[in-house]
GROMACS .gro file of C-alpha atoms in nm:
model
  355
    1PRO     CA    1   5.822  14.386   7.805
    2PRO     CA    2   6.037  14.689   7.718
    3ASP     CA    3   5.884  15.037   7.708
    4THR     CA    4   5.755  15.122   7.358
    5SER     CA    5   5.525  15.413   7.444
    6SER     CA    6   5.711  15.659   7.218
    7PRO     CA    7   6.006  15.675   6.974
    8ARG     CA    8   6.227  15.787   7.263
    9ALA     CA    9   6.114  15.499   7.483
   10THR     CA   10   6.168  15.240   7.207
   11ILE     CA   11   6.517  15.366   7.117
   12ASN     CA   12   6.615  15.385   7.484
   13SER     CA   13   6.482  15.033   7.537
   14PHE     CA   14   6.698  14.906   7.253
   15LEU     CA   15   7.005  15.088   7.380
   16ASP     CA   16   6.946  14.948   7.729
   17ILE     CA   17   6.931  14.595   7.585
   18MET     CA   18   7.260  14.666   7.406
   19ARG     CA   19   7.420  14.772   7.733
   20GLN     CA   20   7.300  14.458   7.908
   21SER     CA   21   7.433  14.243   7.622
   22LYS     CA   22   7.770  14.416   7.646
   23THR     CA   23   7.779  14.349   8.020
   24LEU     CA   24   7.725  13.976   7.954
   25LEU     CA   25   8.006  13.970   7.697
   26ASP     CA   26   8.238  14.157   7.932
   27GLN     CA   27   8.180  13.883   8.190
   28ASP     CA   28   8.233  13.600   7.940
   29PRO     CA   29   8.321  13.678   7.574
   30TYR     CA   30   8.230  13.319   7.478
   31LEU     CA   31   7.901  13.304   7.673
   32GLU     CA   32   7.971  12.953   7.798
   33SER     CA   33   7.786  12.992   8.128
   34ARG     CA   34   7.433  12.852   8.116
   35ALA     CA   35   7.305  13.144   8.325
   36LEU     CA   36   7.458  13.398   8.085
   37ILE     CA   37   7.321  13.210   7.783
   38GLN     CA   38   6.970  13.214   7.931
   39ARG     CA   39   6.995  13.586   8.004
   40ASP     CA   40   7.116  13.653   7.649
   41GLU     CA   41   6.818  13.459   7.512
   42GLN     CA   42   6.587  13.674   7.725
   43LEU     CA   43   6.745  13.987   7.579
   44GLU     CA   44   6.692  13.849   7.228
   45GLU     CA   45   6.322  13.800   7.304
   46MET     CA   46   6.300  14.156   7.436
   47THR     CA   47   6.463  14.287   7.116
   48GLU     CA   48   6.199  14.109   6.908
   49TYR     CA   49   5.934  14.318   7.083
   50LEU     CA   50   6.085  14.641   6.943
   51PHE     CA   51   6.041  14.565   6.572
   52ASP     CA   52   5.743  14.534   6.339
   53PHE     CA   53   5.742  14.175   6.213
   54ARG     CA   54   5.387  14.176   6.080
   55GLU     CA   55   5.518  14.145   5.723
   56THR     CA   56   5.768  13.874   5.816
   57PRO     CA   57   5.661  13.509   5.770
   58VAL     CA   58   5.578  13.350   6.104
   59GLU     CA   59   5.841  13.080   6.054
   60ARG     CA   60   6.110  13.345   6.003
   61VAL     CA   61   6.038  13.592   6.284
   62GLU     CA   62   6.282  13.455   6.544
   63ASP     CA   63   6.569  13.421   6.296
   64VAL     CA   64   6.510  13.764   6.144
   65ALA     CA   65   6.499  13.919   6.492
   66ASN     CA   66   6.832  13.761   6.585
   67TYR     CA   67   6.981  13.876   6.254
   68ILE     CA   68   6.877  14.242   6.270
   69ARG     CA   69   6.970  14.285   6.636
   70PRO     CA   70   7.350  14.305   6.572
   71LEU     CA   71   7.290  14.507   6.253
   72MET     CA   72   7.100  14.773   6.448
   73MET     CA   73   7.370  14.768   6.714
   74GLU     CA   74   7.635  14.833   6.448
   75ILE     CA   75   7.441  15.124   6.298
   76LEU     CA   76   7.354  15.299   6.624
   77ASP     CA   77   7.712  15.262   6.746
   78ARG     CA   78   7.838  15.448   6.439
   79ILE     CA   79   7.587  15.723   6.357
   80ASP     CA   80   7.528  16.039   6.559
   81LEU     CA   81   7.197  16.006   6.739
   82PRO     CA   82   7.007  16.328   6.818
   83GLY     CA   83   6.994  16.445   7.178
   84GLU     CA   84   6.729  16.272   7.384
   85GLU     CA   85   6.522  16.594   7.402
   86MET     CA   86   6.500  16.587   7.019
   87ILE     CA   87   6.349  16.237   7.012
   88PRO     CA   88   5.970  16.248   7.065
   89ASP     CA   89   5.846  16.124   7.400
   90ALA     CA   90   5.487  16.030   7.486
   91ASP     CA   91   5.382  16.395   7.539
   92MET     CA   92   5.529  16.508   7.206
   93VAL     CA   93   5.361  16.216   7.029
   94LYS     CA   94   5.026  16.318   7.176
   95ASN     CA   95   5.064  16.691   7.114
   96GLU     CA   96   5.185  16.653   6.756
   97ASN     CA   97   4.971  16.346   6.676
   98LEU     CA   98   5.277  16.163   6.543
   99ARG     CA   99   5.239  15.831   6.364
  100ILE     CA  100   5.590  15.796   6.222
  101TRP     CA  101   5.931  15.932   6.317
  102MET     CA  102   6.268  15.883   6.146
  103ILE     CA  103   6.613  15.903   6.298
  104PRO     CA  104   6.764  16.217   6.141
  105ASN     CA  105   6.992  16.164   5.838
  106THR     CA  106   6.888  15.799   5.812
  107GLU     CA  107   6.604  15.595   5.665
  108ILE     CA  108   6.543  15.416   5.996
  109ALA     CA  109   6.179  15.473   6.082
  110LEU     CA  110   5.972  15.411   6.392
  111ILE     CA  111   5.596  15.378   6.351
  112ARG     CA  112   5.300  15.373   6.584
  113ILE     CA  113   5.094  15.055   6.563
  114GLU     CA  114   4.737  15.160   6.495
  115ASP     CA  115   4.543  14.840   6.568
  116GLY     CA  116   4.556  14.506   6.740
  117ALA     CA  117   4.682  14.405   7.082
  118ARG     CA  118   4.979  14.642   7.060
  119GLN     CA  119   4.785  14.949   6.950
  120ARG     CA  120   4.963  15.285   7.004
  121GLN     CA  121   5.301  15.123   7.070
  122TRP     CA  122   5.610  15.239   6.879
  123VAL     CA  123   5.835  14.994   6.695
  124PHE     CA  124   6.098  15.001   6.423
  125SER     CA  125   5.899  14.975   6.099
  126ALA     CA  126   5.863  14.667   5.878
  127GLU     CA  127   6.042  14.855   5.598
  128THR     CA  128   6.333  14.920   5.834
  129VAL     CA  129   6.344  14.547   5.912
  130LYS     CA  130   6.361  14.467   5.539
  131GLN     CA  131   6.624  14.730   5.456
  132LEU     CA  132   6.846  14.720   5.765
  133ARG     CA  133   7.114  14.514   5.592
  134THR     CA  134   7.127  14.777   5.314
  135TYR     CA  135   7.153  15.057   5.569
  136PHE     CA  136   7.439  14.875   5.740
  137GLU     CA  137   7.631  14.838   5.411
  138ARG     CA  138   7.620  15.216   5.368
  139ILE     CA  139   7.780  15.294   5.706
  140LYS     CA  140   7.992  14.988   5.783
  141ASN     CA  141   8.316  15.172   5.700
  142LEU     CA  142   8.242  15.451   5.947
  143PRO     CA  143   8.438  15.430   6.273
  144TYR     CA  144   8.263  15.349   6.597
  145ARG     CA  145   8.178  15.653   6.807
  146PRO     CA  146   8.400  15.700   7.114
  147ASP     CA  147   8.096  15.636   7.333
  148ALA     CA  148   7.979  15.330   7.136
  149ILE     CA  149   7.798  15.080   7.355
  150MET     CA  150   7.921  14.762   7.183
  151GLY     CA  151   8.188  14.876   6.938
  152HIS     CA  152   8.484  14.652   6.859
  153MET     CA  153   8.492  14.344   7.083
  154GLU     CA  154   8.787  14.112   7.110
  155PRO     CA  155   8.837  13.852   6.979
  156TYR     CA  156   8.561  13.885   6.717
  157GLY     CA  157   8.526  14.244   6.599
  158GLY     CA  158   8.189  14.418   6.592
  159PRO     CA  159   7.859  14.261   6.703
  160TYR     CA  160   7.760  14.171   6.346
  161GLN     CA  161   8.093  14.002   6.274
  162ARG     CA  162   8.056  13.810   6.598
  163TYR     CA  163   7.707  13.696   6.495
  164VAL     CA  164   7.807  13.571   6.148
  165LEU     CA  165   8.121  13.398   6.278
  166LEU     CA  166   7.992  13.210   6.582
  167PRO     CA  167   7.754  12.914   6.611
  168GLU     CA  168   7.465  12.915   6.854
  169GLU     CA  169   7.550  12.912   7.226
  170SER     CA  170   7.486  12.537   7.251
  171PHE     CA  171   7.812  12.488   7.058
  172PRO     CA  172   8.134  12.561   7.250
  173ASN     CA  173   8.243  12.894   7.103
  174ARG     CA  174   8.605  12.859   7.213
  175TRP     CA  175   8.678  12.604   6.942
  176ILE     CA  176   8.624  12.878   6.680
  177ARG     CA  177   8.974  13.002   6.769
  178LYS     CA  178   9.116  12.667   6.653
  179ILE     CA  179   8.970  12.704   6.302
  180PRO     CA  180   9.226  12.826   6.044
  181ALA     CA  181   9.195  13.187   5.930
  182TRP     CA  182   9.050  13.082   5.593
  183GLY     CA  183   8.770  12.895   5.776
  184ARG     CA  184   8.676  13.214   5.960
  185SER     CA  185   8.666  13.427   5.645
  186ILE     CA  186   8.320  13.572   5.569
  187TYR     CA  187   8.152  13.513   5.233
  188LEU     CA  188   7.789  13.610   5.166
  189GLU     CA  189   7.730  13.680   5.536
  190ASN     CA  190   7.856  13.341   5.658
  191ALA     CA  191   8.193  13.215   5.772
  192VAL     CA  192   8.348  12.950   5.547
  193TRP     CA  193   8.316  12.690   5.824
  194LYS     CA  194   7.939  12.752   5.827
  195TRP     CA  195   7.912  12.699   5.451
  196LEU     CA  196   8.097  12.369   5.489
  197GLY     CA  197   7.881  12.267   5.784
  198ILE     CA  198   7.558  12.349   5.602
  199GLY     CA  199   7.668  12.160   5.291
  200ILE     CA  200   7.775  11.851   5.486
  201THR     CA  201   7.453  11.852   5.692
  202ILE     CA  202   7.228  11.875   5.385
  203GLY     CA  203   7.438  11.611   5.209
  204LEU     CA  204   7.407  11.368   5.502
  205GLY     CA  205   7.032  11.427   5.526
  206THR     CA  206   6.986  11.365   5.153
  207THR     CA  207   7.200  11.049   5.165
  208LEU     CA  208   7.004  10.910   5.458
  209PHE     CA  209   6.673  10.973   5.278
  210ILE     CA  210   6.799  10.793   4.965
  211LEU     CA  211   6.911  10.498   5.176
  212ILE     CA  212   6.575  10.483   5.359
  213ARG     CA  213   6.379  10.495   5.033
  214THR     CA  214   6.601  10.237   4.862
  215ALA     CA  215   6.587   9.997   5.159
  216THR     CA  216   6.209  10.033   5.185
  217GLN     CA  217   6.157   9.960   4.815
  218ALA     CA  218   6.382   9.654   4.838
  219LEU     CA  219   6.193   9.523   5.142
  220ARG     CA  220   5.857   9.575   4.971
  221ARG     CA  221   5.974   9.377   4.668
  222ARG     CA  222   6.076   9.090   4.894
  223LEU     CA  223   5.747   9.090   5.086
  224GLY     CA  224   5.523   9.130   4.784
  225LYS     CA  225   5.324   9.442   4.710
  226ASP     CA  226   4.984   9.303   4.805
  227ARG     CA  227   5.058   9.222   5.166
  228PHE     CA  228   4.927   9.466   5.429
  229PHE     CA  229   5.266   9.502   5.600
  230SER     CA  230   5.424   9.575   5.263
  231ASN     CA  231   5.171   9.849   5.200
  232GLY     CA  232   5.244   9.991   5.545
  233LEU     CA  233   5.606  10.036   5.442
  234ARG     CA  234   5.485  10.305   5.200
  235LEU     CA  235   5.470  10.541   5.499
  236ILE     CA  236   5.839  10.511   5.586
  237PRO     CA  237   5.987  10.730   5.304
  238PRO     CA  238   5.754  11.030   5.354
  239VAL     CA  239   5.767  11.015   5.734
  240GLY     CA  240   6.143  10.963   5.725
  241GLY     CA  241   6.180  11.253   5.481
  242ALA     CA  242   5.980  11.484   5.707
  243VAL     CA  243   6.177  11.387   6.018
  244LEU     CA  244   6.510  11.426   5.839
  245ALA     CA  245   6.411  11.767   5.702
  246ILE     CA  246   6.314  11.883   6.053
  247LEU     CA  247   6.642  11.755   6.200
  248VAL     CA  248   6.854  11.912   5.925
  249GLU     CA  249   6.674  12.247   5.949
  250ASN     CA  250   6.704  12.254   6.328
  251PHE     CA  251   7.074  12.169   6.317
  252ILE     CA  252   7.150  12.440   6.062
  253ASP     CA  253   6.938  12.697   6.243
  254GLU     CA  254   6.994  12.609   6.609
  255GLN     CA  255   7.353  12.479   6.602
  256ILE     CA  256   7.544  12.610   6.299
  257ASN     CA  257   7.349  12.939   6.299
  258GLY     CA  258   7.329  13.007   5.927
  259VAL     CA  259   7.286  13.379   5.855
  260GLY     CA  260   7.105  13.594   5.602
  261VAL     CA  261   7.004  13.464   5.259
  262ILE     CA  262   7.139  13.112   5.310
  263ASP     CA  263   6.940  13.086   5.634
  264ALA     CA  264   6.623  13.205   5.460
  265ILE     CA  265   6.671  12.962   5.170
  266THR     CA  266   6.750  12.658   5.383
  267GLU     CA  267   6.477  12.725   5.639
  268THR     CA  268   6.210  12.796   5.378
  269GLY     CA  269   6.319  12.507   5.156
  270LEU     CA  270   6.342  12.250   5.434
  271TYR     CA  271   6.014  12.366   5.590
  272THR     CA  272   5.850  12.323   5.247
  273ILE     CA  273   6.000  11.974   5.211
  274THR     CA  274   5.868  11.887   5.558
  275GLN     CA  275   5.514  11.994   5.471
  276VAL     CA  276   5.523  11.813   5.135
  277CYS     CA  277   5.646  11.494   5.303
  278TRP     CA  278   5.369  11.506   5.563
  279ALA     CA  279   5.113  11.561   5.284
  280TRP     CA  280   5.266  11.267   5.096
  281ALA     CA  281   5.239  11.054   5.412
  282ILE     CA  282   4.871  11.145   5.456
  283ILE     CA  283   4.794  11.047   5.095
  284GLU     CA  284   4.982  10.718   5.134
  285LEU     CA  285   4.795  10.648   5.458
  286GLY     CA  286   4.466  10.711   5.280
  287GLY     CA  287   4.565  10.462   5.011
  288ILE     CA  288   4.657  10.199   5.270
  289ILE     CA  289   4.326  10.242   5.457
  290ALA     CA  290   4.128  10.239   5.132
  291ARG     CA  291   4.292   9.917   5.008
  292PHE     CA  292   4.236   9.750   5.345
  293PHE     CA  293   3.865   9.831   5.360
  294VAL     CA  294   3.809   9.745   4.995
  295ARG     CA  295   3.934   9.394   5.066
  296GLN     CA  296   3.703   9.367   5.369
  297TRP     CA  297   3.397   9.514   5.199
  298GLN     CA  298   3.434   9.304   4.885
  299LYS     CA  299   3.320   9.009   5.095
  300ASP     CA  300   2.998   9.180   5.208
  301PHE     CA  301   2.905   9.425   4.931
  302LYS     CA  302   2.856   9.384   4.561
  303GLY     CA  303   2.876   9.630   4.278
  304VAL     CA  304   3.040   9.968   4.322
  305HIS     CA  305   2.984  10.023   4.694
  306HIS     CA  306   3.335   9.929   4.796
  307PHE     CA  307   3.474  10.137   4.509
  308LEU     CA  308   3.279  10.445   4.625
  309ALA     CA  309   3.398  10.392   4.981
  310SER     CA  310   3.756  10.380   4.857
  311ILE     CA  311   3.705  10.705   4.664
  312ALA     CA  312   3.555  10.870   4.974
  313ILE     CA  313   3.857  10.772   5.187
  314ARG     CA  314   4.101  10.898   4.924
  315LEU     CA  315   3.908  11.224   4.890
  316LEU     CA  316   3.919  11.279   5.264
  317THR     CA  317   4.295  11.219   5.288
  318LEU     CA  318   4.355  11.433   4.978
  319ALA     CA  319   4.162  11.718   5.139
  320MET     CA  320   4.368  11.678   5.457
  321ALA     CA  321   4.692  11.686   5.258
  322ILE     CA  322   4.583  11.999   5.069
  323GLY     CA  323   4.485  12.164   5.396
  324LEU     CA  324   4.828  12.086   5.541
  325VAL     CA  325   5.003  12.233   5.236
  326ILE     CA  326   4.788  12.549   5.254
  327TYR     CA  327   4.871  12.587   5.623
  328GLY     CA  328   5.242  12.547   5.553
  329VAL     CA  329   5.243  12.792   5.262
  330GLU     CA  330   5.060  13.057   5.463
  331ARG     CA  331   5.309  13.014   5.750
  332LEU     CA  332   5.571  13.121   5.497
  333GLY     CA  333   5.377  13.442   5.427
  334LEU     CA  334   5.222  13.329   5.098
  335SER     CA  335   4.862  13.263   5.005
  336ILE     CA  336   4.725  13.014   4.756
  337MET     CA  337   4.360  13.054   4.852
  338PRO     CA  338   4.283  13.267   4.541
  339LEU     CA  339   4.430  12.992   4.324
  340LEU     CA  340   4.225  12.723   4.497
  341ALA     CA  341   3.912  12.934   4.464
  342GLY     CA  342   3.980  12.962   4.092
  343LEU     CA  343   4.018  12.589   4.055
  344GLY     CA  344   3.692  12.519   4.233
  345ILE     CA  345   3.545  12.184   4.317
  346GLY     CA  346   3.550  12.087   3.952
  347GLY     CA  347   3.926  12.117   3.932
  348ILE     CA  348   3.976  11.898   4.238
  349ALA     CA  349   3.735  11.638   4.098
  350ILE     CA  350   3.924  11.632   3.766
  351ALA     CA  351   4.257  11.593   3.946
  352LEU     CA  352   4.116  11.303   4.148
  353ALA     CA  353   3.979  11.137   3.834
  354VAL     CA  354   4.317  11.167   3.661
  355ARG     CA  355   4.483  11.005   3.964
   0.00000   0.00000   0.00000
């Protein structure tokens, strides 16, 4: 991992990564070589190590890291950094007992991690991660310094413009030159071609889900709702919805490379849809199992025994579905445990009775 023992070490590590990235782009501006792509991905992982993502949802860390990397490059290539002797090294940190240091005349802060596996390491703060886009907007009209590491790169422009214009490396970047100028225009941090691609991808995914659900309902009507195979078809819409949501999210994120707010909205929304569909599938599976065993137990048990067994199976699958939703929500950086605690067992029992 890069050196993060002091503010000076962390800044120098970032600048060194910038230099290595520039070397790759000098060799191949389109990064079409598999070896160069792999090296660029390694540099992206190293960059992630230099920022505090503890307040970033787990599902968003990789995308946020890739997003702020070119933003930080743009800023540091434009502003005047203090001389290296003015940036605290490990000895200065120890002598002055520093816990935070800010780049002069900016709001970019580096903090020392005080606990956990990375204790005493210096990273760009979580607040800097959140506000970096705002910082960039303030200085984007400044010229690049003569000694800028990345600066203006043909044929794209600066590193941020390159990031918002191009797809991921798995797409051939050369075809971007064939897109008309209007398709390469940037609106809300994304090129027009990306907006079109995202819209078409979501539209196709939605259409496929509607077709799957409609075909499944038609087949169930033909088979009769009481047959076991017909009941098994209940699983197809939720499982199909989850798979489609995963495929659509991966295509937008890993191929089109949506940027900024639209990336956050699509990734969070589609991840939520995926979790809801899996929860829906678990509940449907519980219903299928319960109906199957009720039919079997009706032959051997009288009274309410088979009914209680059915309730127990449904309760178990409901608990599994709720657990899955809680896991998914917390992966997004939210917490619904206080709400569940407030509801209590009584609330769950009432909800089950209503169902």
